[in-house]
Tab-separated table of C-alpha atoms in Angstrom:
chain	number	residue	atom	x	y	z
A	1	MET	CA	104.856	-245.640	-155.737
A	2	ILE	CA	107.145	-246.298	-158.698
A	3	GLY	CA	104.255	-247.920	-160.546
A	4	LEU	CA	102.107	-244.808	-160.033
A	5	GLN	CA	104.923	-242.586	-161.278
A	6	ILE	CA	105.305	-244.663	-164.408
A	7	GLU	CA	101.551	-244.531	-165.021
A	8	ILE	CA	101.511	-240.732	-164.601
A	9	ILE	CA	104.406	-240.356	-167.040
A	10	VAL	CA	102.841	-242.729	-169.572
A	11	ILE	CA	99.477	-240.922	-169.368
A	12	ALA	CA	101.158	-237.520	-169.727
A	13	MET	CA	103.174	-238.613	-172.760
A	14	LEU	CA	100.116	-240.240	-174.322
A	15	VAL	CA	98.114	-237.024	-173.856
A	16	ALA	CA	101.015	-235.069	-175.398
A	17	VAL	CA	101.165	-237.299	-178.473
A	18	THR	CA	97.394	-237.343	-178.893
A	19	CYS	CA	97.186	-233.543	-178.731
A	20	ALA	CA	100.219	-232.940	-180.936
A	21	ILE	CA	98.825	-234.749	-184.008
A	22	PRO	CA	95.739	-232.557	-184.676
A	23	GLY	CA	97.604	-229.540	-183.263
A	24	VAL	CA	99.895	-229.499	-186.317
A	25	PHE	CA	96.946	-228.878	-188.641
A	26	LEU	CA	95.494	-226.200	-186.337
A	27	VAL	CA	98.782	-224.287	-186.416
A	28	LEU	CA	99.183	-224.647	-190.190
A	29	ARG	CA	95.577	-223.506	-190.748
A	30	LYS	CA	96.190	-220.502	-188.472
A	31	MET	CA	93.451	-221.767	-186.144
A	32	SER	CA	95.507	-222.070	-182.960
A	33	MET	CA	93.094	-219.997	-180.895
A	34	ILE	CA	90.172	-222.218	-181.891
A	35	SER	CA	91.604	-224.877	-179.534
A	36	ASP	CA	91.333	-222.350	-176.706
A	37	ALA	CA	87.758	-221.555	-177.727
A	38	ILE	CA	86.748	-225.220	-177.958
A	39	SER	CA	88.444	-226.132	-174.671
A	40	HIS	CA	86.292	-223.579	-172.854
A	41	ALA	CA	83.101	-223.871	-174.883
A	42	ILE	CA	82.730	-227.622	-174.272
A	43	LEU	CA	81.785	-226.893	-170.669
A	44	PRO	CA	78.031	-226.523	-171.413
A	45	GLY	CA	78.095	-229.935	-173.122
A	46	ILE	CA	79.605	-231.524	-170.035
A	47	ALA	CA	77.123	-229.752	-167.765
A	48	ILE	CA	74.116	-230.738	-169.884
A	49	GLY	CA	75.382	-234.314	-170.117
A	50	PHE	CA	75.656	-234.487	-166.322
A	51	LEU	CA	72.156	-233.067	-165.886
A	52	ILE	CA	70.791	-235.781	-168.178
A	53	THR	CA	72.782	-238.779	-166.933
A	54	HIS	CA	73.601	-237.652	-163.349
A	55	SER	CA	77.013	-239.253	-163.843
A	56	ILE	CA	80.375	-237.693	-164.628
A	57	HIS	CA	81.652	-240.995	-166.042
A	58	SER	CA	79.067	-241.377	-168.796
A	59	PRO	CA	80.395	-241.438	-172.395
A	60	PHE	CA	77.396	-239.226	-173.153
A	61	LEU	CA	79.320	-236.307	-171.607
A	62	ILE	CA	82.153	-236.768	-174.116
A	63	ILE	CA	79.709	-236.922	-177.029
A	64	LEU	CA	77.868	-233.763	-175.946
A	65	ALA	CA	81.104	-231.933	-175.185
A	66	ALA	CA	82.553	-232.851	-178.594
A	67	LEU	CA	79.311	-231.739	-180.227
A	68	MET	CA	79.555	-228.430	-178.379
A	69	GLY	CA	83.081	-228.007	-179.765
A	70	VAL	CA	81.793	-228.410	-183.319
A	71	ILE	CA	78.954	-225.981	-182.561
A	72	THR	CA	81.562	-223.494	-181.345
A	73	VAL	CA	83.397	-223.696	-184.680
A	74	ALA	CA	80.136	-223.401	-186.621
A	75	LEU	CA	78.983	-220.363	-184.629
A	76	THR	CA	82.393	-218.715	-184.956
A	77	GLU	CA	82.402	-219.192	-188.731
A	78	ALA	CA	78.781	-218.037	-188.990
A	79	VAL	CA	79.575	-214.792	-187.158
A	80	SER	CA	82.801	-214.319	-189.102
A	81	ASN	CA	81.105	-214.942	-192.465
A	82	THR	CA	78.815	-211.971	-191.891
A	83	LYS	CA	81.957	-209.822	-192.502
A	84	LEU	CA	80.748	-207.540	-189.710
A	85	VAL	CA	83.523	-208.724	-187.382
A	86	LYS	CA	86.845	-210.441	-188.005
A	87	GLU	CA	87.436	-214.119	-187.200
A	88	ASP	CA	89.446	-213.480	-184.026
A	89	ALA	CA	86.705	-211.183	-182.761
A	90	ALA	CA	84.081	-213.819	-183.605
A	91	THR	CA	86.053	-216.363	-181.560
A	92	GLY	CA	86.249	-213.893	-178.698
A	93	LEU	CA	82.489	-213.400	-178.829
A	94	VAL	CA	81.369	-217.035	-179.041
A	95	PHE	CA	83.485	-218.971	-176.580
A	96	PRO	CA	83.106	-216.673	-173.520
A	97	ALA	CA	79.342	-216.803	-174.017
A	98	LEU	CA	79.282	-220.623	-174.168
A	99	PHE	CA	81.808	-220.988	-171.341
A	100	SER	CA	79.722	-218.674	-169.156
A	101	ILE	CA	76.629	-220.785	-169.788
A	102	GLY	CA	78.616	-223.834	-168.692
A	103	VAL	CA	79.809	-222.107	-165.525
A	104	ILE	CA	76.233	-221.084	-164.668
A	105	LEU	CA	74.894	-224.611	-165.252
A	106	ILE	CA	77.632	-226.183	-163.111
A	107	SER	CA	77.357	-223.661	-160.292
A	108	MET	CA	73.563	-224.119	-160.158
A	109	ASN	CA	73.333	-227.880	-160.577
A	110	ALA	CA	76.716	-229.543	-160.028
A	111	GLY	CA	78.597	-227.363	-157.592
A	112	ASN	CA	79.124	-230.195	-155.108
A	113	ILE	CA	80.912	-232.578	-157.455
A	114	HIS	CA	84.432	-232.426	-158.873
A	115	ILE	CA	83.575	-230.972	-162.289
A	116	ASP	CA	83.953	-227.507	-160.823
A	117	THR	CA	85.610	-224.810	-162.874
A	118	ASP	CA	88.992	-225.193	-161.140
A	119	THR	CA	89.116	-228.841	-162.178
A	120	VAL	CA	88.190	-227.961	-165.736
A	121	LEU	CA	90.915	-225.325	-165.982
A	122	LEU	CA	93.776	-226.968	-164.109
A	123	GLY	CA	93.095	-230.712	-163.942
A	124	GLU	CA	95.274	-232.966	-161.783
A	125	ILE	CA	97.221	-235.649	-163.549
A	126	ALA	CA	98.632	-236.937	-160.257
A	127	PHE	CA	95.169	-238.339	-159.414
A	128	ALA	CA	94.684	-240.018	-162.805
A	129	PRO	CA	96.174	-243.422	-161.784
A	130	PHE	CA	93.708	-243.711	-158.886
A	131	ASP	CA	90.670	-243.832	-161.178
A	132	ARG	CA	91.002	-247.485	-162.292
A	133	PHE	CA	89.254	-249.513	-164.959
A	134	THR	CA	88.294	-252.971	-163.726
A	135	TYR	CA	86.605	-255.942	-165.389
A	136	ASN	CA	85.495	-258.930	-163.295
A	137	ASP	CA	87.569	-257.537	-160.409
A	138	VAL	CA	90.646	-257.484	-162.660
A	139	ASP	CA	92.536	-254.186	-162.614
A	140	LEU	CA	93.138	-253.120	-166.220
A	141	GLY	CA	94.874	-249.837	-165.414
A	142	PRO	CA	93.861	-246.180	-165.208
A	143	LYS	CA	90.669	-245.216	-167.069
A	144	SER	CA	92.380	-242.151	-168.512
A	145	LEU	CA	94.999	-244.394	-170.114
A	146	TRP	CA	92.278	-246.356	-171.902
A	147	VAL	CA	90.367	-243.221	-172.905
A	148	MET	CA	93.443	-241.459	-174.301
A	149	SER	CA	94.615	-244.640	-176.053
A	150	LEU	CA	91.260	-244.832	-177.838
A	151	ILE	CA	91.370	-241.146	-178.807
A	152	PHE	CA	94.995	-241.489	-179.942
A	153	THR	CA	94.000	-244.398	-182.181
A	154	ILE	CA	91.115	-242.378	-183.652
A	155	ASN	CA	93.378	-239.385	-184.302
A	156	LEU	CA	96.072	-241.536	-185.866
A	157	LEU	CA	93.611	-243.351	-188.144
A	158	PHE	CA	91.949	-240.079	-189.177
A	159	ILE	CA	95.263	-238.424	-190.097
A	160	TRP	CA	96.539	-241.585	-191.811
A	161	ILE	CA	93.383	-242.096	-193.910
A	162	PHE	CA	92.808	-238.442	-194.841
A	163	PHE	CA	96.424	-237.238	-194.856
A	164	LYS	CA	96.445	-236.289	-198.547
A	165	GLU	CA	93.082	-234.480	-198.319
A	166	LEU	CA	94.060	-232.641	-195.130
A	167	LYS	CA	97.433	-231.641	-196.565
A	168	LEU	CA	95.927	-230.260	-199.760
A	169	SER	CA	93.033	-228.447	-198.080
A	170	THR	CA	95.415	-226.967	-195.493
A	171	PHE	CA	97.810	-225.406	-198.017
A	172	ASP	CA	95.536	-224.740	-201.031
A	173	ILE	CA	91.799	-224.937	-200.388
A	174	ASN	CA	90.902	-224.007	-203.977
A	175	LEU	CA	93.064	-226.785	-205.427
A	176	ALA	CA	91.530	-229.237	-202.941
A	177	THR	CA	88.072	-228.223	-204.126
A	178	SER	CA	89.063	-228.638	-207.797
A	179	TYR	CA	90.212	-232.211	-207.019
A	180	GLY	CA	86.728	-232.999	-205.705
A	181	PHE	CA	87.516	-232.812	-202.011
A	182	ILE	CA	85.086	-231.048	-199.678
A	183	PRO	CA	87.232	-228.806	-197.451
A	184	VAL	CA	84.266	-227.795	-195.298
A	185	VAL	CA	83.538	-231.405	-194.357
A	186	LEU	CA	87.236	-232.042	-193.706
A	187	ASN	CA	87.415	-228.943	-191.536
A	188	TYR	CA	84.461	-230.009	-189.398
A	189	ALA	CA	85.842	-233.544	-189.179
A	190	LEU	CA	89.147	-232.109	-187.957
A	191	MET	CA	87.331	-229.884	-185.466
A	192	SER	CA	85.418	-232.935	-184.211
A	193	ILE	CA	88.737	-234.715	-183.661
A	194	VAL	CA	90.079	-231.663	-181.838
A	195	SER	CA	86.949	-231.490	-179.671
A	196	VAL	CA	87.082	-235.171	-178.725
A	197	THR	CA	90.796	-234.871	-177.934
A	198	ILE	CA	90.244	-231.846	-175.705
A	199	VAL	CA	87.313	-233.449	-173.913
A	200	GLY	CA	89.246	-236.658	-173.295
A	201	ALA	CA	92.408	-234.885	-172.139
A	202	PHE	CA	91.137	-232.012	-170.044
A	203	ASP	CA	89.833	-234.221	-167.230
A	204	VAL	CA	93.379	-235.582	-166.872
A	205	VAL	CA	95.594	-232.553	-167.374
A	206	GLY	CA	93.230	-229.562	-167.454
A	207	VAL	CA	92.369	-227.122	-170.193
A	208	ILE	CA	95.540	-225.038	-169.915
A	209	LEU	CA	97.876	-227.985	-170.490
A	210	VAL	CA	95.667	-229.348	-173.289
A	211	ILE	CA	96.014	-226.054	-175.159
A	212	ALA	CA	99.745	-225.959	-174.462
A	213	LEU	CA	100.291	-229.536	-175.669
A	214	MET	CA	98.144	-228.982	-178.752
A	215	ILE	CA	99.699	-225.715	-179.954
A	216	ALA	CA	103.201	-225.240	-178.506
A	217	PRO	CA	104.811	-228.463	-179.891
A	218	ALA	CA	103.301	-227.847	-183.338
A	219	ALA	CA	104.407	-224.199	-183.350
A	220	THR	CA	107.882	-225.280	-182.238
A	221	ALA	CA	108.070	-227.955	-184.935
A	222	SER	CA	107.020	-225.427	-187.590
A	223	MET	CA	110.240	-223.524	-186.860
A	224	LEU	CA	112.332	-226.629	-187.514
A	225	THR	CA	110.969	-227.940	-190.814
A	226	ASN	CA	108.750	-227.168	-193.808
A	227	LYS	CA	107.785	-230.796	-194.421
A	228	LEU	CA	104.423	-231.846	-193.003
A	229	LYS	CA	105.346	-235.406	-192.021
A	230	GLN	CA	108.535	-234.229	-190.309
A	231	MET	CA	106.539	-231.511	-188.552
A	232	ILE	CA	104.136	-234.113	-187.145
A	233	TRP	CA	107.054	-236.258	-185.914
A	234	PHE	CA	108.862	-233.267	-184.384
A	235	SER	CA	105.621	-232.132	-182.737
A	236	VAL	CA	105.081	-235.555	-181.180
A	237	LEU	CA	108.664	-235.741	-179.885
A	238	ILE	CA	108.565	-232.200	-178.487
A	239	GLY	CA	105.254	-232.907	-176.719
A	240	MET	CA	106.707	-236.063	-175.163
A	241	LEU	CA	109.846	-234.191	-174.092
A	242	ALA	CA	107.746	-231.451	-172.453
A	243	ALA	CA	105.639	-234.033	-170.600
A	244	LEU	CA	108.628	-236.065	-169.418
A	245	SER	CA	110.809	-233.137	-168.354
A	246	GLY	CA	107.800	-231.341	-166.830
A	247	TYR	CA	106.983	-234.308	-164.609
A	248	TRP	CA	110.487	-234.669	-163.169
A	249	ILE	CA	110.950	-230.926	-162.659
A	250	ALA	CA	107.552	-230.709	-160.927
A	251	ARG	CA	108.500	-233.659	-158.737
A	252	PHE	CA	111.831	-232.043	-157.828
A	253	PHE	CA	110.228	-228.730	-156.856
A	254	ASP	CA	107.003	-230.305	-155.517
A	255	ALA	CA	105.004	-228.128	-157.909
A	256	SER	CA	101.891	-228.587	-160.074
A	257	ILE	CA	102.667	-231.259	-162.679
A	258	ALA	CA	100.330	-229.830	-165.315
A	259	GLY	CA	101.620	-226.314	-164.672
A	260	VAL	CA	105.272	-227.306	-165.075
A	261	MET	CA	104.520	-229.352	-168.204
A	262	ALA	CA	102.800	-226.327	-169.767
A	263	THR	CA	105.775	-224.200	-168.737
A	264	MET	CA	108.189	-226.659	-170.365
A	265	CYS	CA	106.195	-226.365	-173.600
A	266	GLY	CA	106.919	-222.641	-173.507
A	267	VAL	CA	110.569	-223.131	-172.514
A	268	ILE	CA	111.217	-225.557	-175.396
A	269	PHE	CA	109.512	-223.184	-177.828
A	270	PHE	CA	111.639	-220.274	-176.587
A	271	ILE	CA	114.862	-222.272	-176.982
A	272	VAL	CA	113.940	-223.284	-180.532
A	273	TYR	CA	112.779	-219.724	-181.236
A	274	LEU	CA	116.272	-218.529	-180.363
A	275	PHE	CA	118.436	-221.300	-181.816
A	276	ALA	CA	116.506	-222.920	-184.716
A	277	PRO	CA	119.036	-223.437	-187.528
A	278	GLU	CA	117.193	-221.475	-190.227
A	279	ARG	CA	114.214	-219.739	-188.609
A	280	GLY	CA	115.526	-218.976	-185.147
A	281	LEU	CA	116.031	-215.431	-183.965
A	282	ILE	CA	119.833	-215.689	-183.943
A	283	ALA	CA	119.899	-217.312	-187.407
A	284	ALA	CA	117.605	-214.559	-188.722
A	285	MET	CA	119.878	-211.855	-187.308
A	286	LYS	CA	122.920	-213.482	-188.918
A	287	ARG	CA	121.064	-213.799	-192.228
A	288	ARG	CA	120.033	-210.117	-192.177
A	289	ASN	CA	123.608	-209.016	-191.434
A	290	ARG	CA	124.927	-211.188	-194.265
A	291	GLN	CA	122.303	-209.847	-196.673
A	292	LYS	CA	123.276	-206.306	-195.689
A	293	THR	CA	126.931	-207.087	-196.424
A	294	GLU	CA	126.156	-208.769	-199.738
A	295	PHE	CA	123.922	-205.925	-200.922
A	296	ALA	CA	126.780	-203.545	-200.041
A	297	GLN	CA	129.135	-205.705	-202.135
A	298	MET	CA	126.594	-205.535	-204.958
A	299	THR	CA	126.426	-201.743	-204.688
A	300	LEU	CA	130.223	-201.473	-204.684
A	301	ALA	CA	130.614	-203.799	-207.709
A	302	ILE	CA	127.954	-201.936	-209.718
A	303	HIS	CA	129.566	-198.572	-208.842
A	304	ILE	CA	133.043	-199.742	-209.915
A	305	PHE	CA	131.666	-201.409	-213.077
A	306	ASN	CA	129.759	-198.256	-214.109
A	307	HIS	CA	132.975	-196.173	-213.868
A	308	SER	CA	135.356	-198.607	-215.558
A	309	ARG	CA	135.211	-197.207	-219.088
A	310	GLU	CA	138.359	-195.629	-220.583
A	311	ASN	CA	137.201	-192.001	-220.357
A	312	ASP	CA	135.645	-192.257	-216.875
A	313	ASP	CA	137.088	-190.268	-213.969
A	314	LEU	CA	139.380	-192.572	-211.975
A	315	GLN	CA	138.531	-190.643	-208.804
A	316	GLU	CA	135.166	-192.470	-208.798
A	317	ARG	CA	137.064	-195.747	-208.214
A	318	MET	CA	139.522	-194.508	-205.578
A	319	LYS	CA	138.863	-196.161	-202.208
A	320	GLY	CA	139.345	-192.861	-200.394
A	321	GLN	CA	136.541	-191.256	-202.432
A	322	LEU	CA	133.935	-193.976	-201.737
A	323	PRO	CA	132.588	-192.361	-198.530
A	324	PHE	CA	131.627	-189.326	-200.642
A	325	HIS	CA	130.051	-191.345	-203.500
A	326	LEU	CA	128.364	-194.171	-201.558
A	327	GLY	CA	127.661	-192.438	-198.249
A	328	TRP	CA	129.320	-195.176	-196.136
A	329	ASP	CA	131.712	-194.639	-193.239
A	330	GLN	CA	135.356	-195.622	-193.683
A	331	PRO	CA	135.337	-198.782	-191.455
A	332	PHE	CA	132.347	-200.194	-193.373
A	333	ILE	CA	134.059	-199.448	-196.715
A	334	GLU	CA	137.240	-201.202	-195.557
A	335	LYS	CA	135.146	-204.242	-194.556
A	336	ILE	CA	133.209	-204.420	-197.843
A	337	VAL	CA	136.281	-203.839	-200.052
A	338	LYS	CA	138.303	-206.460	-198.179
A	339	ARG	CA	135.505	-209.017	-198.449
A	340	SER	CA	134.993	-208.245	-202.165
A	341	VAL	CA	138.740	-208.630	-202.845
A	342	ASN	CA	138.826	-211.951	-200.997
A	343	MET	CA	135.884	-213.205	-203.085
A	344	GLY	CA	137.535	-212.120	-206.352
A	345	ILE	CA	134.942	-209.490	-207.302
A	346	VAL	CA	137.350	-206.519	-207.340
A	347	THR	CA	141.073	-205.840	-207.066
A	348	VAL	CA	142.800	-202.921	-205.334
A	349	GLU	CA	146.076	-201.449	-206.590
A	350	LYS	CA	147.367	-198.202	-205.074
A	351	GLU	CA	143.871	-197.380	-203.728
A	352	LEU	CA	142.384	-197.807	-207.225
A	353	ILE	CA	139.577	-200.401	-207.275
A	354	SER	CA	139.024	-202.416	-210.483
A	355	ILE	CA	136.331	-204.883	-211.403
A	356	THR	CA	137.383	-208.474	-212.228
A	357	ASP	CA	135.863	-210.844	-214.794
A	358	LYS	CA	134.069	-212.600	-211.932
A	359	GLY	CA	132.913	-209.183	-210.734
A	360	LYS	CA	131.452	-208.397	-214.190
A	361	LYS	CA	129.406	-211.625	-214.107
A	362	PHE	CA	128.348	-210.743	-210.567
A	363	VAL	CA	127.140	-207.313	-211.749
A	364	GLU	CA	125.160	-208.881	-214.642
A	365	ALA	CA	123.445	-211.248	-212.214
A	366	ALA	CA	122.885	-208.404	-209.728
A	367	ASN	CA	121.163	-206.271	-212.391
A	368	SER	CA	118.910	-209.222	-213.233
A	369	LEU	CA	118.147	-209.678	-209.525
A	370	ILE	CA	117.233	-205.991	-209.185
A	371	GLY	CA	114.987	-206.297	-212.258
A	372	SER	CA	113.415	-209.489	-210.843
A	373	LYS	CA	114.665	-211.455	-213.853
A	374	TYR	CA	116.332	-214.841	-213.972
A	375	HIS	CA	120.068	-215.059	-214.749
A	376	PRO	CA	121.963	-218.316	-215.456
A	377	SER	CA	124.645	-217.341	-212.931
A	378	PHE	CA	122.137	-217.462	-210.056
A	379	THR	CA	122.734	-221.186	-209.570
A	380	THR	CA	126.505	-220.883	-209.113
A	381	LEU	CA	126.366	-217.620	-207.178
A	382	ARG	CA	124.041	-219.172	-204.587
A	383	ASN	CA	127.038	-221.063	-203.234
A	384	GLU	CA	128.635	-217.775	-202.160
A	385	PHE	CA	125.768	-215.266	-201.814
A	386	ILE	CA	122.446	-215.884	-200.052
A	387	ILE	CA	120.874	-212.887	-201.847
A	388	PHE	CA	120.631	-215.087	-204.974
A	389	THR	CA	118.678	-217.799	-203.145
A	390	ASP	CA	114.914	-218.120	-203.454
A	391	SER	CA	114.206	-217.571	-199.754
């Protein structure tokens, strides 16, 4: 029993890693939904392959299914390139049509075998260890482990060999073309890899989990880093964590393993979405509040600086008059003045606010920032104010 559990966990983690690698490029290319389209549209390829070979174990099914995935991408782009419908609408038109053809073929010709639509959608990883690969009566382990190991190796080699070309064509397709790369060929090669991965994985874990493992870890990793290599590593680790935690939670609650793994993908994404150090929801709220405070400090400093000449009315600089001139309530003015005093931008003496030398430099830099011009003080001010950062 323990051996079967280990095999299930190893297969699940291998599927997660295999899906996570191409998933990173799908997310970065804003093609996440194409994995959903391919995962459904490969069904006619499987059905046609079965009708030809009369076997659900023939490699011919994988080849035809992968080919159908590439055809799905080609048809989607062909419809989208007409400019009559947008790309998401083209995806929504193509894959239901192909999936429906697959359902009709299976229901008419293969309804009594286990490639029914429920199997395609949900899969059952718990049964994967029972389908063994033997050679001369020697048990070599689950077939799915061998299949996914082969696909993982192909994915890894493809990304390793064409990493530079994929990176360039993903972020700047025009620059990639000017360097002599052929982005169209790379795109179809990537889609072929995605199709083969989906075909190999869906029999083990089902379409829903394949999509979850391909997109969710990559989307989660994109919230943690801007660097492509780190994003791939994070995506792999997150996929493995979702598979491992999903298995044990499913075992504890006696629930669907694939369903819980897909749920864990969503749970991990939600946690990162909330708590990611720079791009999480909480970090974004803190950053917006800080920007609001700093822009208020900028407004205060510019107001005080503009009324600091000898003949100017001192009432403009009195703290009690600021609600009238700036339109802020008194508690917010107290907060901004106190923060500005602590940072050495202004001083307050008997309610009269004065600009400091540091405040004058701050105002010069602020005027440059408003005019979208560079100021030498930006570099030093970035240590104290995020409004002078590039992001």
